[in-house]
Coordinates of C-alpha atoms in Angstrom, one line a residue:
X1 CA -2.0 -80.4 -32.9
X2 CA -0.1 -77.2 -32.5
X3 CA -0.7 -76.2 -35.7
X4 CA -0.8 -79.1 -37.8
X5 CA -4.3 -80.6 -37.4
X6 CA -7.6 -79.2 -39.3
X7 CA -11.0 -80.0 -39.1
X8 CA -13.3 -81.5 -41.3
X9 CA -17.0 -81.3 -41.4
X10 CA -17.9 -84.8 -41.9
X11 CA -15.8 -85.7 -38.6
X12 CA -18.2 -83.6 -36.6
X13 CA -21.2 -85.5 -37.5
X14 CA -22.3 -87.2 -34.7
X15 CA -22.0 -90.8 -36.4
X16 CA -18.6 -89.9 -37.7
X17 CA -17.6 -88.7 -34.3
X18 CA -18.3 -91.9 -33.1
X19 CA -16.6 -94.2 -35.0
X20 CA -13.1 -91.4 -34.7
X21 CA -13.2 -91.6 -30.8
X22 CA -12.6 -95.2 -31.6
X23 CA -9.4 -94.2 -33.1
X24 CA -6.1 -94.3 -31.0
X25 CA -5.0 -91.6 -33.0
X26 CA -7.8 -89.1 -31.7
X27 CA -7.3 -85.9 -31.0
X28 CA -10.5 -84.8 -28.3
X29 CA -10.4 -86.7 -24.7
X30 CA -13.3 -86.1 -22.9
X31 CA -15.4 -88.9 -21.1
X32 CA -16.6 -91.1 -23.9
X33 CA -15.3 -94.3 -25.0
X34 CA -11.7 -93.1 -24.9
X35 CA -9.0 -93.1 -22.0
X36 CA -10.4 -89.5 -19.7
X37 CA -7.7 -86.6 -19.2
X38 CA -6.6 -84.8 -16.3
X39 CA -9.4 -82.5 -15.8
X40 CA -9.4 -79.6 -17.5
X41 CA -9.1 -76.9 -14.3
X42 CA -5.4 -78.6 -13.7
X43 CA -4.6 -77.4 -17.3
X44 CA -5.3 -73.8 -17.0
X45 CA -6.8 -71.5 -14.1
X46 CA -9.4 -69.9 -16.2
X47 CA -11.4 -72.9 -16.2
X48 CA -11.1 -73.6 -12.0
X49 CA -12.5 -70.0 -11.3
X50 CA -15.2 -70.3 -13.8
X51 CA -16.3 -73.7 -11.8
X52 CA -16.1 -71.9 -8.6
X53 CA -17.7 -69.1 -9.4
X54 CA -20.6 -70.3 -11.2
X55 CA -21.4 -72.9 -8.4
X56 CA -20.6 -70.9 -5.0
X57 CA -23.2 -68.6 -3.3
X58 CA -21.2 -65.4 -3.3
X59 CA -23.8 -63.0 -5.0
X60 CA -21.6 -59.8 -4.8
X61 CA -20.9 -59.8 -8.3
X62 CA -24.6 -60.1 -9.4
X63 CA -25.7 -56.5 -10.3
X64 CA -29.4 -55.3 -11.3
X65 CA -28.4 -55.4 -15.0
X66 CA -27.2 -58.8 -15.5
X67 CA -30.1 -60.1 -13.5
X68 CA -32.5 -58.0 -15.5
X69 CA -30.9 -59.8 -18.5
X70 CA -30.7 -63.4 -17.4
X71 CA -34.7 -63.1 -16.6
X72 CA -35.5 -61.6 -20.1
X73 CA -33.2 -64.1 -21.8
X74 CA -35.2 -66.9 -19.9
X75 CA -38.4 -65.7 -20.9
X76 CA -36.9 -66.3 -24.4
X77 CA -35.0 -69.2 -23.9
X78 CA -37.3 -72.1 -26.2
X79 CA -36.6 -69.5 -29.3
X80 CA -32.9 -70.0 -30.2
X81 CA -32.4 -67.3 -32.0
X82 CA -33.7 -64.7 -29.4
X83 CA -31.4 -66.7 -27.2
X84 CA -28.7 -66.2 -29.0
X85 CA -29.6 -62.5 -29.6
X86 CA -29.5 -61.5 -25.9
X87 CA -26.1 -63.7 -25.1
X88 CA -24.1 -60.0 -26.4
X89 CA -26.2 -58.2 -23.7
X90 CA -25.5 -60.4 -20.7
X91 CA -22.1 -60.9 -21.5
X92 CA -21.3 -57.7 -22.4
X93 CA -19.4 -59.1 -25.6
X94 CA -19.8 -58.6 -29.4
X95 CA -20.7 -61.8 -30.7
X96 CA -19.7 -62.5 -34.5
X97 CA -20.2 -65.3 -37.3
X98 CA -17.4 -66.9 -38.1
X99 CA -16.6 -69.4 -41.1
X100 CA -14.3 -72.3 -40.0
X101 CA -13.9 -74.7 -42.3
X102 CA -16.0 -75.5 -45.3
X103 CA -19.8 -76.1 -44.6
X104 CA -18.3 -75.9 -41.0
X105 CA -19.1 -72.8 -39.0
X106 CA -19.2 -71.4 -35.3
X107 CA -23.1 -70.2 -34.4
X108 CA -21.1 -67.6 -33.0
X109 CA -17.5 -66.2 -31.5
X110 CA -16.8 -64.2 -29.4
X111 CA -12.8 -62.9 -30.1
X112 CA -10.2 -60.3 -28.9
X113 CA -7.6 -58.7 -31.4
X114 CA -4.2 -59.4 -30.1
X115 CA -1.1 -58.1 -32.8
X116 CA -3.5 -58.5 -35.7
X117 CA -4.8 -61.9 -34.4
X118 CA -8.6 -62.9 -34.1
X119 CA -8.7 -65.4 -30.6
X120 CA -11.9 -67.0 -30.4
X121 CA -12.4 -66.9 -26.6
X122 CA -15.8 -68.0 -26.8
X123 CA -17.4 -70.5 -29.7
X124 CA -21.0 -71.2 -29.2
X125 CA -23.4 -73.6 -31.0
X126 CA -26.9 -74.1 -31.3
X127 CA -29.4 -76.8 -32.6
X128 CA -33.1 -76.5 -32.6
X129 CA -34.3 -79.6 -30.4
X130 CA -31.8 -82.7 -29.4
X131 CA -31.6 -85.4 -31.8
X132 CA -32.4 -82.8 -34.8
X133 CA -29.8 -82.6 -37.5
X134 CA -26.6 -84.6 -37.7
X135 CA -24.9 -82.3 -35.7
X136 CA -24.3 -82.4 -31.8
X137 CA -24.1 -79.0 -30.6
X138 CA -21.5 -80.2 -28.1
X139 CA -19.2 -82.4 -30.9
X140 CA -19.1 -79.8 -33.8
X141 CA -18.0 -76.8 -31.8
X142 CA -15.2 -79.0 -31.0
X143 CA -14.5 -79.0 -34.4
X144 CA -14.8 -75.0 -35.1
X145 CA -12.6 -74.4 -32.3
X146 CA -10.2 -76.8 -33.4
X147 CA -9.6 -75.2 -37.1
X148 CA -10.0 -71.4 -36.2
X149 CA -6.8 -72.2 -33.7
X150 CA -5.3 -74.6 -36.2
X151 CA -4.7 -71.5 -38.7
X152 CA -1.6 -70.9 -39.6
X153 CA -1.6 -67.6 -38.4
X154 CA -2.4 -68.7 -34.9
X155 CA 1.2 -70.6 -34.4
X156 CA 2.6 -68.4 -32.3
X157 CA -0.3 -68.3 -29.9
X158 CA -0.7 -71.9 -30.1
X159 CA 3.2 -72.6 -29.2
X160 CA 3.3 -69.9 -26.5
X161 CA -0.4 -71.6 -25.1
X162 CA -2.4 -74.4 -24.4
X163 CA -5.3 -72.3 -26.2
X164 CA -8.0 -72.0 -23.2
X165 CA -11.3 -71.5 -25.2
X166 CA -15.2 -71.6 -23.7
X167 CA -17.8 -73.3 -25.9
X168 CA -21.4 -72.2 -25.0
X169 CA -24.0 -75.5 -26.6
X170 CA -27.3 -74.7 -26.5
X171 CA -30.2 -76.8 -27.7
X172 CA -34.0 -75.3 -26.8
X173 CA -34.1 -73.9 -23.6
X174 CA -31.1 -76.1 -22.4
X175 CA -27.3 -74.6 -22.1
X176 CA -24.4 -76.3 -21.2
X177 CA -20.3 -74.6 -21.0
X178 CA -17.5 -76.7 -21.8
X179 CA -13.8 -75.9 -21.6
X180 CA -11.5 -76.5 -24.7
X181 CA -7.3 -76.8 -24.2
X182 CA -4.8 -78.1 -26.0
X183 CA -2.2 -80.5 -24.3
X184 CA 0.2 -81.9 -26.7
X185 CA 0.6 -82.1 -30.6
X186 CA -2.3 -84.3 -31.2
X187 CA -3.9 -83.7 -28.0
X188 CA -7.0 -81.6 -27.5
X189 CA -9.1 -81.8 -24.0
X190 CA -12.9 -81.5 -24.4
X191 CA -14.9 -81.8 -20.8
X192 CA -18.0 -79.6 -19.5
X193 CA -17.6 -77.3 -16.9
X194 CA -21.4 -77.6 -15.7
X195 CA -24.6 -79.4 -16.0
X196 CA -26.5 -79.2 -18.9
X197 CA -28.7 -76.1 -17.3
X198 CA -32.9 -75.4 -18.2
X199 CA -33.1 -71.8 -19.2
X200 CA -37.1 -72.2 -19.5
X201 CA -39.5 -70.5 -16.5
X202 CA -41.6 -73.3 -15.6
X203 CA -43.5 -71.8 -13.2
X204 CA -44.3 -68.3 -11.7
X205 CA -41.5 -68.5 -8.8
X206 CA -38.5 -68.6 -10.9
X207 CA -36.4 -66.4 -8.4
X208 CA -34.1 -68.8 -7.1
X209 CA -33.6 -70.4 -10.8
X210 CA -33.0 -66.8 -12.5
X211 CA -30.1 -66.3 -9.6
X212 CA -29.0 -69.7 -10.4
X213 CA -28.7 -68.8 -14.4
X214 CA -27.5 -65.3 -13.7
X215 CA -24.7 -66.6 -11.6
X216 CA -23.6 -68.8 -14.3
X217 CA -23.4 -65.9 -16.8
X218 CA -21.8 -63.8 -14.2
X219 CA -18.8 -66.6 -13.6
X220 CA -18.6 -66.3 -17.7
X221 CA -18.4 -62.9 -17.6
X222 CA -15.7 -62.6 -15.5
X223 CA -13.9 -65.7 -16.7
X224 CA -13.6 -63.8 -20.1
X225 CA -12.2 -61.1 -18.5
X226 CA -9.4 -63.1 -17.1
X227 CA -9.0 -64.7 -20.4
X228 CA -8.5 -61.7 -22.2
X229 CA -5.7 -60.5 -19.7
X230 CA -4.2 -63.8 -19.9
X231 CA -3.9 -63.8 -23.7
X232 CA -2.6 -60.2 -23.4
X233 CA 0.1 -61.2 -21.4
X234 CA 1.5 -63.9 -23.3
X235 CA 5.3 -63.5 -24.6
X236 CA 4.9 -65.0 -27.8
X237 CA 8.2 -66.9 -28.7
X238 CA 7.2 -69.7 -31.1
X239 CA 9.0 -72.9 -29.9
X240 CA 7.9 -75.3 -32.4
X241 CA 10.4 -78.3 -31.6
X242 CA 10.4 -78.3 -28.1
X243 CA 7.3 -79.4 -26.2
X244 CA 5.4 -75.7 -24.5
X245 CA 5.0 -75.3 -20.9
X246 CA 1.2 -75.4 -22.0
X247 CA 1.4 -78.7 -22.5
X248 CA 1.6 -79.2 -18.4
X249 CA -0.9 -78.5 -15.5
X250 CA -0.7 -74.8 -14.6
X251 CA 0.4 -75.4 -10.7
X252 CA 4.0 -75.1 -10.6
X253 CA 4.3 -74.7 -6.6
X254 CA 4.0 -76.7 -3.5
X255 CA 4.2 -75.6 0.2
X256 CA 7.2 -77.9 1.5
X257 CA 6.8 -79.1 5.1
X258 CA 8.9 -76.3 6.5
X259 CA 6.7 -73.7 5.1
X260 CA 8.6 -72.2 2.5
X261 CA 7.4 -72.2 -1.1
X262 CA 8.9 -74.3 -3.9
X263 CA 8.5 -73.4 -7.3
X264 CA 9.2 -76.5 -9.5
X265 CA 8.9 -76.9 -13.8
X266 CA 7.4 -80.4 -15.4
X267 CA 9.7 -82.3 -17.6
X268 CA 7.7 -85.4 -18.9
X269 CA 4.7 -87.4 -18.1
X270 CA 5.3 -90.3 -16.2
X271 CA 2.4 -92.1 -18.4
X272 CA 2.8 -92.3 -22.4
X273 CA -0.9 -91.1 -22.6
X274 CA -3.6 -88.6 -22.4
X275 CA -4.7 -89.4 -19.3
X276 CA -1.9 -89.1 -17.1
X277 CA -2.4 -87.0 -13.8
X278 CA 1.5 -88.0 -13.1
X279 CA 5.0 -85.8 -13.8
X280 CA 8.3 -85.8 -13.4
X281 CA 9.8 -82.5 -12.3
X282 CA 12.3 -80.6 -11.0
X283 CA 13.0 -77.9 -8.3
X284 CA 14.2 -74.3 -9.6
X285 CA 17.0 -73.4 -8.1
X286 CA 16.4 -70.9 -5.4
X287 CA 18.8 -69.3 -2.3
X288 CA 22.6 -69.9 -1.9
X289 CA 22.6 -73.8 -2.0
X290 CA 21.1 -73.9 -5.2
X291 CA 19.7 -77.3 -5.0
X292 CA 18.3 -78.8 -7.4
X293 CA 15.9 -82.1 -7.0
X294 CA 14.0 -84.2 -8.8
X295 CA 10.2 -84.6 -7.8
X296 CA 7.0 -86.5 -8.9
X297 CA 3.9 -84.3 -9.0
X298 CA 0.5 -86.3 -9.0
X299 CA -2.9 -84.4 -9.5
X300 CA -5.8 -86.3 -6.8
X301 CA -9.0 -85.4 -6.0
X302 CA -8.3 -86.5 -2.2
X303 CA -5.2 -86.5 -0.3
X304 CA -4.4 -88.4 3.1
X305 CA -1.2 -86.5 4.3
X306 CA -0.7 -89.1 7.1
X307 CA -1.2 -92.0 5.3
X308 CA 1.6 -90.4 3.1
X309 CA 3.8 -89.5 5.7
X310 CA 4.0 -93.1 7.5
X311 CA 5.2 -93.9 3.4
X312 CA 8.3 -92.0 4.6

């Protein structure tokens, strides 16, 4: 992408969508019927904290408001208009309309003004029931993400970043939250960051579930908080030719056996695809020797440290 990719509305019809994840020149890898990608928490930190907030059992940053909220929202949750009504209120964030390409439109936005730029930081999207329309409300807000960063006024940003974006999908009373990044030109990474949550009250002892929701919302909350600093703190040197920093996992230090901290930068992918978890790197220089070294860095989700050390 960076810059050069629009959306169009037919491609986020759900038929449509189908046959283009068939295409080996897609642009979204997510889990369905194209090679996965590197999960999306390795691309940018916004999206880790968010997971490990929303699941964990620290309730410390639950307060009587958002709770408050969360319950009256689930009392409402069927109707998806009162849903999205109430989303401003737990979220403490002004949602707005927004137009993205023709016949094409966010349900809703939530954005932050940076140097006379509108960043989307949240795009939600809504249908009535599952199934209803030709719309998924988890395939088109792929879409309206895509073309309000694809703007040509959004270069620099889109250069400088890999774009970290939330998309909130709701259809009844279910919710799900996805994260949205850009890796490489024609590279966007689609996966969700949760379960597709009930928001309904089922029964009268709903206590546990509204603590459940609420902490979801809270890890939201504070995720777009993070977001917004993180998109205020960007130097914003466009870079067009040259492939961004963005374009690599976010973890650029390792804890060598000694103890001492090396801070490395990526140089390629060791795999000519979307779904490689493996780089080639380098060491910065550091101290008085000034050393310099080459290093592979492979994201797992399991590591056996001795196993790798008898490699040695």
């Amino acid at each position: 992408m960076r810059g050069r990719i629009s959306a169009t509305p037919a491609a986020a019809k759900s038929l449509d969508f189908n046959i283009l994840q068939g295409d080996p020149r897609i642009v979204f890898y997510h889990n369905s019927r194209i090679p996965v990608a590197p999960p999306i928490e390795a691309i940018h930190p916004v999206f880790a904290s968010f997971v490990r907030n929303a699941t964990g059992t620290d309730d410390t940053f639950l307060d009587a408001p958002l709770v408050e909220g969360v319950s009256e929202m689930m009392e409402q949750a069927a109707e998806n208009q009162e849903l999205h009504a109430l989303l401003p209120t737990v979220l403490i964030r002004h949602f707005e309309s927004v137009q993205a390409a023709e016949f094409l439109s966010a349900h809703g936005t939530v954005a932050i003004e940076i140097g006379g730029r509108s960043i989307a930081v949240i795009v939600t999207e809504t249908v009535q029931m599952w199934g209803d329309g030709e719309y998924s409300p988890t395939t088109r807000p792929q879409y309206s993400t895509l073309d309000l960063w694809a703007k040509d006024t959004m270069r620099p940003i889109v250069n400088a970043s890999c774009c970290p974006t939330f998309i909130i999908a709701t259809t009844g009373a279910w919710l799900t939250i996805l994260g949205w990044a850009i890796t490489a030109d024609v590279e966007v990474v689609v996966q969700p960051l949760m379960d597709i949550m009930w928001l309904g009250e089922a029964t009268p002892y709903e206590d546990t579930h509204v603590y459940n929701v609420a902490r979801v919302f809270a890890a939201l909350r504070k995720s777009l908080h993070d977001l917004e600093a993180y998109y205020r703190g960007l130097a914003l040197e466009p870079t067009p030719n040259t492939q961004s920093p963005a374009s690599f996992p976010h973890p650029t230090t390792f804890t060598a056996a000694d103890g001492s901290e090396v801070q490395f930068r990526y140089l390629q992918r060791l795999e000519d695809n979307a779904a490689s978890v493996t780089f080639l790197a380098e060491t910065v220089k550091s101290g008085a020797s000034g050393i310099v070294n080459k290093i592979v860095v492979k994201f797992v989700d399991r590591y056996g440290a001795d196993a790798h050390r008898l490699t040695e």
